Amino acid sequence: MKVRVAFGEKGALLAAERGHIVIVVDTLRASTTVTTALENGAERVIPVRTVKNAKKLFQSLVSKHPREKVVLAGERRGLRIPGFDLGNSPLEFTRSVVEGKIVILTTTNFTKVVSSALKAPFIMAGCLRNAMAAASLAMREAAKQGRNVTIVHSGRKGFFTPEDYITAVVIKNFMEGRREPEGFERCVFNSPSAKYLASIGLGEDVKYCAQLNQSKTVPVIEFTSFVGRLISPF
Ligand code: MLT
């Protein structure tokens, strides 16, 4: 079984074409947000590429479910999209807000990379908070399915982001029986994404997203939604 690291939508597409198990990483903040929402009891999180499609899906779901069952969430430029219930801060996705709910989520990068991976046989969301659990699940699924694993660091608008890359390295290290790389937190806190989030008053999100192995919940795609798997790490 081989573990490789790839970048962005192209990396996700190639991994899917190769039949790899795909772990999509967007540490600040979407893969952390999805992990937190499912850990706090959300029924599922549906990643959607565009604001327009998120609104269309919302209208469709509220025609079949009570309004309070559906949460419309997402960000552009890091801020809650006007008219949406939530932004993309994991700290908003508390149990009282999301338990039992269907969450529709659209973000700048993560939801696009996930949609590029959708033909992969198995797709998970990884972040620092669930790194060891994600590594454990990927190893088990790779052994069970006889497949290789690609960890995709999402980046931002097609550009490399250090926090996503270092998270991919952390997960790869765990899969290969090694420790997290020295100084990974510094890499996250010093990243342009972290500085931007702090500049718009979302510095607490960075602290939360930078914590290692706080969650055993791994988001896994079933059809087109993320559902939570509770994993006992190695
Ligand atoms: C993304 O998906 O691009 C990021 O998570 C956006 C953000 O949370 O600021």
CSV table of N, CA and C and ligand atoms in Angstrom, one decimal, residues 26-31 33 75 77-79 88-89 106-111 154-157 196-197, ligand 1:
chain,number,residue,atom,x,y,z
A,26,ASP,N,-8.4,20.4,4.5
A,26,ASP,CA,-8.5,21.8,4.5
A,26,ASP,C,-8.6,22.3,5.9
A,27,THR,N,-7.4,22.4,6.5
A,27,THR,CA,-7.4,22.5,8.0
A,27,THR,C,-7.9,23.9,8.5
A,28,LEU,N,-7.7,24.9,7.7
A,28,LEU,CA,-8.3,26.2,8.1
A,28,LEU,C,-9.4,26.5,7.0
A,29,ARG,N,-10.6,26.2,7.1
A,29,ARG,CA,-11.1,25.5,8.3
A,29,ARG,C,-12.1,24.4,7.9
A,30,ALA,N,-12.4,24.2,6.7
A,30,ALA,CA,-13.5,23.4,6.3
A,30,ALA,C,-13.5,21.9,6.7
A,31,SER,N,-12.3,21.2,6.6
A,31,SER,CA,-12.3,19.8,7.0
A,31,SER,C,-12.4,19.7,8.6
A,33,THR,N,-14.2,22.0,10.3
A,33,THR,CA,-15.6,22.3,10.5
A,33,THR,C,-16.5,21.1,10.3
A,75,GLU,N,-18.9,29.9,3.5
A,75,GLU,CA,-18.1,31.2,3.6
A,75,GLU,C,-17.7,31.6,2.2
A,77,ARG,N,-14.5,34.5,1.2
A,77,ARG,CA,-13.5,35.3,1.8
A,77,ARG,C,-13.5,35.1,3.4
A,78,GLY,N,-13.8,33.9,3.8
A,78,GLY,CA,-13.7,33.6,5.2
A,78,GLY,C,-15.0,34.0,6.0
A,79,LEU,N,-15.9,34.8,5.4
A,79,LEU,CA,-17.0,35.3,6.2
A,79,LEU,C,-18.3,34.6,5.8
A,88,ASN,N,-18.3,29.4,8.3
A,88,ASN,CA,-17.5,28.2,8.2
A,88,ASN,C,-16.6,28.1,9.4
A,89,SER,N,-17.0,28.7,10.5
A,89,SER,CA,-16.2,28.6,11.8
A,89,SER,C,-16.6,27.3,12.5
A,106,THR,N,-20.9,25.2,1.7
A,106,THR,CA,-20.1,25.6,0.5
A,106,THR,C,-19.0,26.5,1.0
A,107,THR,N,-17.8,26.1,0.5
A,107,THR,CA,-16.6,26.9,0.9
A,107,THR,C,-15.8,27.2,-0.3
A,108,THR,N,-14.8,28.1,-0.1
A,108,THR,CA,-14.0,28.6,-1.3
A,108,THR,C,-13.2,27.4,-2.0
A,109,ASN,N,-12.7,26.5,-1.2
A,109,ASN,CA,-11.8,25.5,-1.7
A,109,ASN,C,-12.2,24.1,-1.5
A,110,PHE,N,-12.4,23.8,-0.2
A,110,PHE,CA,-12.6,22.4,0.2
A,110,PHE,C,-13.8,21.7,-0.5
A,111,THR,N,-14.9,22.4,-0.7
A,111,THR,CA,-16.0,21.7,-1.3
A,111,THR,C,-15.8,21.5,-2.8
A,154,SER,N,-5.8,20.9,0.1
A,154,SER,CA,-6.6,21.7,-0.8
A,154,SER,C,-6.0,22.9,-1.3
A,155,GLY,N,-5.3,23.6,-0.4
A,155,GLY,CA,-4.7,24.9,-0.8
A,155,GLY,C,-5.8,26.0,-0.9
A,156,ARG,N,-5.5,27.1,-1.5
A,156,ARG,CA,-6.5,28.2,-1.5
A,156,ARG,C,-6.5,28.8,-2.9
A,157,LYS,N,-7.6,28.7,-3.6
A,157,LYS,CA,-7.7,29.2,-5.0
A,157,LYS,C,-6.6,28.8,-5.9
A,196,TYR,N,-4.8,35.9,7.9
A,196,TYR,CA,-6.0,36.5,7.3
A,196,TYR,C,-7.2,36.3,8.3
A,197,LEU,N,-7.4,35.0,8.7
A,197,LEU,CA,-8.5,34.8,9.6
A,197,LEU,C,-8.4,35.6,10.9
B,1,MLT,C1,-11.9,26.7,2.3
B,1,MLT,O1,-12.6,25.7,2.2
B,1,MLT,O2,-11.5,27.4,1.4
B,1,MLT,C2,-11.6,27.3,3.6
B,1,MLT,O3,-11.9,26.3,4.6
B,1,MLT,C3,-12.3,28.6,3.8
B,1,MLT,C4,-12.4,29.1,5.1
B,1,MLT,O4,-12.8,28.5,6.1
B,1,MLT,O5,-12.0,30.3,5.3
